[in-house]
Short mmCIF file of C-alpha atoms and ligand atoms in Angstrom, two decimals:
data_model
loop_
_atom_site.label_atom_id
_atom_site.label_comp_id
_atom_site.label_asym_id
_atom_site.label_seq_id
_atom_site.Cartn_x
_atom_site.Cartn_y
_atom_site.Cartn_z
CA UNK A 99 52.51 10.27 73.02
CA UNK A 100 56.21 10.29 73.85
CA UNK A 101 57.65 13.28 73.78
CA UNK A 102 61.74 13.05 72.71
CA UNK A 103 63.58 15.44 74.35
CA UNK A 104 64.90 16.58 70.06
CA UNK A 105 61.42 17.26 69.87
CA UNK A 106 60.92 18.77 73.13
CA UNK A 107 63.93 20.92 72.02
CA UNK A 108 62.68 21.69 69.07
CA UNK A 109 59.06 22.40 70.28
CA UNK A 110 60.65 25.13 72.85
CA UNK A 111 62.66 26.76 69.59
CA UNK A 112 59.12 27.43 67.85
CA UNK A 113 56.97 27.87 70.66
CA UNK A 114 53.54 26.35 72.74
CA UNK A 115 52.30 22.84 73.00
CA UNK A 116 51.27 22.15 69.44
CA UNK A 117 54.48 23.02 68.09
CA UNK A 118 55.60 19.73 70.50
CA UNK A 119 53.24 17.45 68.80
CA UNK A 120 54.11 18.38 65.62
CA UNK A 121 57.77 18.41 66.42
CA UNK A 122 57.69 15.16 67.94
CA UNK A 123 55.08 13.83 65.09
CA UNK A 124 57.90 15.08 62.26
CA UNK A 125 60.68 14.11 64.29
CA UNK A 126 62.91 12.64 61.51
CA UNK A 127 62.64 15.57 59.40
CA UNK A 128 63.46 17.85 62.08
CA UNK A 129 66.38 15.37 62.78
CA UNK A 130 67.59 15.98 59.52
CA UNK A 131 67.57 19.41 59.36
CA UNK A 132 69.84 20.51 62.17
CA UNK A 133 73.02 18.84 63.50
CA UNK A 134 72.42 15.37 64.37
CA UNK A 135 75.71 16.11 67.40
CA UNK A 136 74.76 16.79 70.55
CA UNK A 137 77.52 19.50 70.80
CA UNK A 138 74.10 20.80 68.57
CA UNK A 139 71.87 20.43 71.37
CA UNK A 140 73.48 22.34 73.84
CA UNK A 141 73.80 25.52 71.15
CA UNK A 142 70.75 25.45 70.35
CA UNK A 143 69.84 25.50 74.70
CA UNK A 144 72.24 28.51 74.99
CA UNK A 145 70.69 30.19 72.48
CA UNK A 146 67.17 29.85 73.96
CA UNK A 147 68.66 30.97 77.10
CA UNK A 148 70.12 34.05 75.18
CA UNK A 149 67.13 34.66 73.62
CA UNK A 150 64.75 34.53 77.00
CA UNK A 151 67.73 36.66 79.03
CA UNK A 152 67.60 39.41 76.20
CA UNK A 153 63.36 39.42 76.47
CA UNK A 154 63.23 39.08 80.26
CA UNK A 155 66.01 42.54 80.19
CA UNK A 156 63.47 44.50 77.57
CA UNK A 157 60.65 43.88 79.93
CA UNK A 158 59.68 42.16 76.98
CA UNK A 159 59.09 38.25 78.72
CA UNK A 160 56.62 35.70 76.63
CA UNK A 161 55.58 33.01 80.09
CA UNK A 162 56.07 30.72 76.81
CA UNK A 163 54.56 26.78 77.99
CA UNK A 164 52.77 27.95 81.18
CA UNK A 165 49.52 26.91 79.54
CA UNK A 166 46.90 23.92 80.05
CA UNK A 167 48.14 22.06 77.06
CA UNK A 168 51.59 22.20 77.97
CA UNK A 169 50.54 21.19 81.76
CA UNK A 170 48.86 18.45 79.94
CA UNK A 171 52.12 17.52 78.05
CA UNK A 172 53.74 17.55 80.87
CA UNK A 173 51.94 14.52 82.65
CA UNK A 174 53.61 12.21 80.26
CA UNK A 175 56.93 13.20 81.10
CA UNK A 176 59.87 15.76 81.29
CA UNK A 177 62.43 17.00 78.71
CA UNK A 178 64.31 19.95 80.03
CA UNK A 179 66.49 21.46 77.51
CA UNK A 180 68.95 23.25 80.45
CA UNK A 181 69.76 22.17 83.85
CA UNK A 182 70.31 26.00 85.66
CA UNK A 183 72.55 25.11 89.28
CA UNK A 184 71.87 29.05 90.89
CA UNK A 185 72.21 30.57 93.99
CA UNK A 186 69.18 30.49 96.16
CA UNK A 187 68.70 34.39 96.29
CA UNK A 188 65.17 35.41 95.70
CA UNK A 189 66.43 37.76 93.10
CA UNK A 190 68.02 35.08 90.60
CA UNK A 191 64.50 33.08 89.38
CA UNK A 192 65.80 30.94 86.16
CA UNK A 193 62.08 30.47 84.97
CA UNK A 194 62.55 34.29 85.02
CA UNK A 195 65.81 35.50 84.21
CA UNK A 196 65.77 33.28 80.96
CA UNK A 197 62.04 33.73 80.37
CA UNK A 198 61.23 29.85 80.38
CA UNK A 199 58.24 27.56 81.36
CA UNK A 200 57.49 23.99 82.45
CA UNK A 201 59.53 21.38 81.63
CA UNK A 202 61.97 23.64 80.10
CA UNK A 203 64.76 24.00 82.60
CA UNK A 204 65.57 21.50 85.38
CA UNK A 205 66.53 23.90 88.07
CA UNK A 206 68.74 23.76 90.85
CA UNK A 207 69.38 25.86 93.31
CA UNK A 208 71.69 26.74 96.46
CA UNK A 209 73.45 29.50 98.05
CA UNK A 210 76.31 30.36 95.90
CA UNK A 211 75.80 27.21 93.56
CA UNK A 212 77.10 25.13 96.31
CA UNK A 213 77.93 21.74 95.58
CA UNK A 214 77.02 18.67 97.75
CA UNK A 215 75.97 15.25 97.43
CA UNK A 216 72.29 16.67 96.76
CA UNK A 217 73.20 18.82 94.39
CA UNK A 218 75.54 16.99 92.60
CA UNK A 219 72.83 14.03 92.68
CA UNK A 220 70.30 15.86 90.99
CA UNK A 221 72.99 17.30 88.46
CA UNK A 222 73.63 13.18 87.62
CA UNK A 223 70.39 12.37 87.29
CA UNK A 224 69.06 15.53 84.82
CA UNK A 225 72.42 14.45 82.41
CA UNK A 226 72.27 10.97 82.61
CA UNK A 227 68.43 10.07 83.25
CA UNK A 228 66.88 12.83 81.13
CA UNK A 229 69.95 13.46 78.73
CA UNK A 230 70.04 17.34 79.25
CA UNK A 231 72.46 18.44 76.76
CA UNK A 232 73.82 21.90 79.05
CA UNK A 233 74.55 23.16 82.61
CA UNK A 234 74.98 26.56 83.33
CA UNK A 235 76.41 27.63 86.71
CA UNK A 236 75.06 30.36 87.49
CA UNK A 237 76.87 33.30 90.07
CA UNK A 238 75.39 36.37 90.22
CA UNK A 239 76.26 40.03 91.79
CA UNK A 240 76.02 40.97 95.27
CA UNK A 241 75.74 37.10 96.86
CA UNK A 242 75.24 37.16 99.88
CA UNK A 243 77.11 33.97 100.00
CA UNK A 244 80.07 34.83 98.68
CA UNK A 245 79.67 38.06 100.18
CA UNK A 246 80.15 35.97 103.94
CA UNK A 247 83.14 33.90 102.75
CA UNK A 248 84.92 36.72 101.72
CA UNK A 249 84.03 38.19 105.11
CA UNK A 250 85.32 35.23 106.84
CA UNK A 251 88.18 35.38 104.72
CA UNK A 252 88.75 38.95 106.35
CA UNK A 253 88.47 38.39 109.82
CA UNK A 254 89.22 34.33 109.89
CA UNK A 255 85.64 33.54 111.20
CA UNK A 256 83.83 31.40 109.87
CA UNK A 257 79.85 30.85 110.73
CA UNK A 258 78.35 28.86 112.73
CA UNK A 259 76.28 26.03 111.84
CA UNK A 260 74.89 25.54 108.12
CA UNK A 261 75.75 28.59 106.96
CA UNK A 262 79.51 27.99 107.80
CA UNK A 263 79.37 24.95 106.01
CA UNK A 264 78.79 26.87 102.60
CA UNK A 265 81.41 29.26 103.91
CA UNK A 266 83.73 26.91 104.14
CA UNK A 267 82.71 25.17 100.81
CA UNK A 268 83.47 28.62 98.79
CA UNK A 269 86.60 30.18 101.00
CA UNK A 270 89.14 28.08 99.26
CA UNK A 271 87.84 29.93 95.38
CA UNK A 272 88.03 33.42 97.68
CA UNK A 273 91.54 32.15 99.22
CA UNK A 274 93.08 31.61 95.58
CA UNK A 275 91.23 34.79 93.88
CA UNK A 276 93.40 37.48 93.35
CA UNK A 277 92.90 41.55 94.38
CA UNK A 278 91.03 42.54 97.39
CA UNK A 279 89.62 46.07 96.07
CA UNK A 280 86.19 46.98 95.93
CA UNK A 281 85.39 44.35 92.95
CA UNK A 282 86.54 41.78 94.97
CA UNK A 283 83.37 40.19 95.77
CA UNK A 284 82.24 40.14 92.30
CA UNK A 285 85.69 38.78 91.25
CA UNK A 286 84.93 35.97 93.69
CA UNK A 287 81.86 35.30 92.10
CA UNK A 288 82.86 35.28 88.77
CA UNK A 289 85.67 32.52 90.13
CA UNK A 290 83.16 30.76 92.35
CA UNK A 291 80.67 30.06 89.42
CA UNK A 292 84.17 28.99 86.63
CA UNK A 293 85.06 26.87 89.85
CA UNK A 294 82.29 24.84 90.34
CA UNK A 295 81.94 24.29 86.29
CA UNK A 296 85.76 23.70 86.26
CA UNK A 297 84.34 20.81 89.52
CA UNK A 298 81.11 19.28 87.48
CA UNK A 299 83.49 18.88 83.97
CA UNK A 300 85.77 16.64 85.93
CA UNK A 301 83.15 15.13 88.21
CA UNK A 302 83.09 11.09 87.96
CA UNK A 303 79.58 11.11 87.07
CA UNK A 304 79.57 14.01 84.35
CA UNK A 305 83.07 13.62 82.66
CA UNK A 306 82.34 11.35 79.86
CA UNK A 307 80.01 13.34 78.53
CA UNK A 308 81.52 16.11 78.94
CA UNK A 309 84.63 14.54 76.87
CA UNK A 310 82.66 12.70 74.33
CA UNK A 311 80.93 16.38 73.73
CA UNK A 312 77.10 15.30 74.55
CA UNK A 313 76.99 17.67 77.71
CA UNK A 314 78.48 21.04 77.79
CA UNK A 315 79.27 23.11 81.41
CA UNK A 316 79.10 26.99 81.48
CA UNK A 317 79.77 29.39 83.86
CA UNK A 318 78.15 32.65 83.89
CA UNK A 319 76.95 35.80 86.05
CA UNK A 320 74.01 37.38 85.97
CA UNK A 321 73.66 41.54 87.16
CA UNK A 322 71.28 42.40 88.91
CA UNK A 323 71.54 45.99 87.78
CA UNK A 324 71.05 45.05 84.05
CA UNK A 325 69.34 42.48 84.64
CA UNK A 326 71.74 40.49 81.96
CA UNK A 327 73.31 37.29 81.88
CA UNK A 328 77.23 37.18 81.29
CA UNK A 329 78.75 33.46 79.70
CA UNK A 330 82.03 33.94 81.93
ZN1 ZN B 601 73.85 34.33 95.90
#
């Protein structure tokens, strides 16, 4: 059975594999209920993304579709409902932070969100190929990345090898970020992350859906104290 990705939405909103089914089975009466926009679509992914962050902060996380019938589903095909570009950090899981399973979010990740032809490649194929309806770049506190181009901004070196190359991908966000007190790191990652959305909404792949409203871009931070996500 084909599995839309309406249905696939709709079968992560009310839970487990045989909510998909179902979903999928009803589909036009599901299709009728809610907006038929996909300005819709990517609400109704930010709110499952609220809804996850705000269980995964209460210790209260569901694993919702880690089980053998949704492994099953999953054979036939993929409808993420979120693609998540992150830093690489081992402290910033998406699956995780937003309390999500397989299939759900198409995940992405470098240090400091970096963008390259990689990453921007897989960006273009989760909105165009499998229609995902949101991105969220997400920055978070204390990275490490953005930690070293601030540093380089400092002293004027820059790394060498691969590292400097991310470096010198996020000094010119550090370069136009105002202050230089003690939040200055985090005010560079709060810039990085609205820079790089600020980069995908104009990108030549991504910009016609952003203006014709079918894909939506949103920066955001997550702390790692609270373990909360902010929408910047
Ligand atoms: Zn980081």
């Amino acid at each position: 059975m084909a599995i839309t990705r309406r249905g696939a939405l709709r079968a992560s909103l009310v839970g487990g594999v045989g909510a998909a089914v179902t979903a999928a089975a009803a589909a036009p009466a599901w299709s009728a209920s809610v907006s038929s926009s996909v300005q819709g679509d990517a609400r109704q992914a930010l709110r499952l993304l609220k809804e996850g962050n705000k269980r995964w902060r209460r210790y209260a996380s569901r694993h919702p579709n880690e089980g053998p019938a949704r492994r099953a589903e999953m054979v036939q095909g993929q409808s993420p409902f979120a693609v998540i570009l992150g830093c690489a950090d081992s402290r910033v899981p998406p699956e995780l932070v937003f309390d999500r399973g397989l299939g759900d979010l198409f995940t992405i990740r470098s240090a400091g969100q970096v963008l390259d032809e990689s990453v921007l490649g897989s960006i273009s194929y989760a909105a165009e190929h499998l229609e995902v309806p949101l991105i969220v770049v997400m920055g978070h506190a204390s990275c490490g990345a953005v930690s070293a181009a601030v540093e380089a901004h400092r002293t004027g070196e820059v790394p060498h090898g691969h590292v400097g190359y991310l470096v010198e991908k996020i000094l010119p966000v550090v370069e136009s970020t105002p202050g230089g007190g003690d939040d200055f790191v985090d005010a560079c990652v709060r810039a990085n992350a609205g820079y790089i959305a600020d980069q995908l909404r104009v990108d030549a792949d991504l910009r016609e859906r952003v203006d014709s409203g079918s894909l939506t871009i949103v920066p955001a931070r997550y702390d790692l104290a609270s373990s909360e996500v902010v929408w910047l």
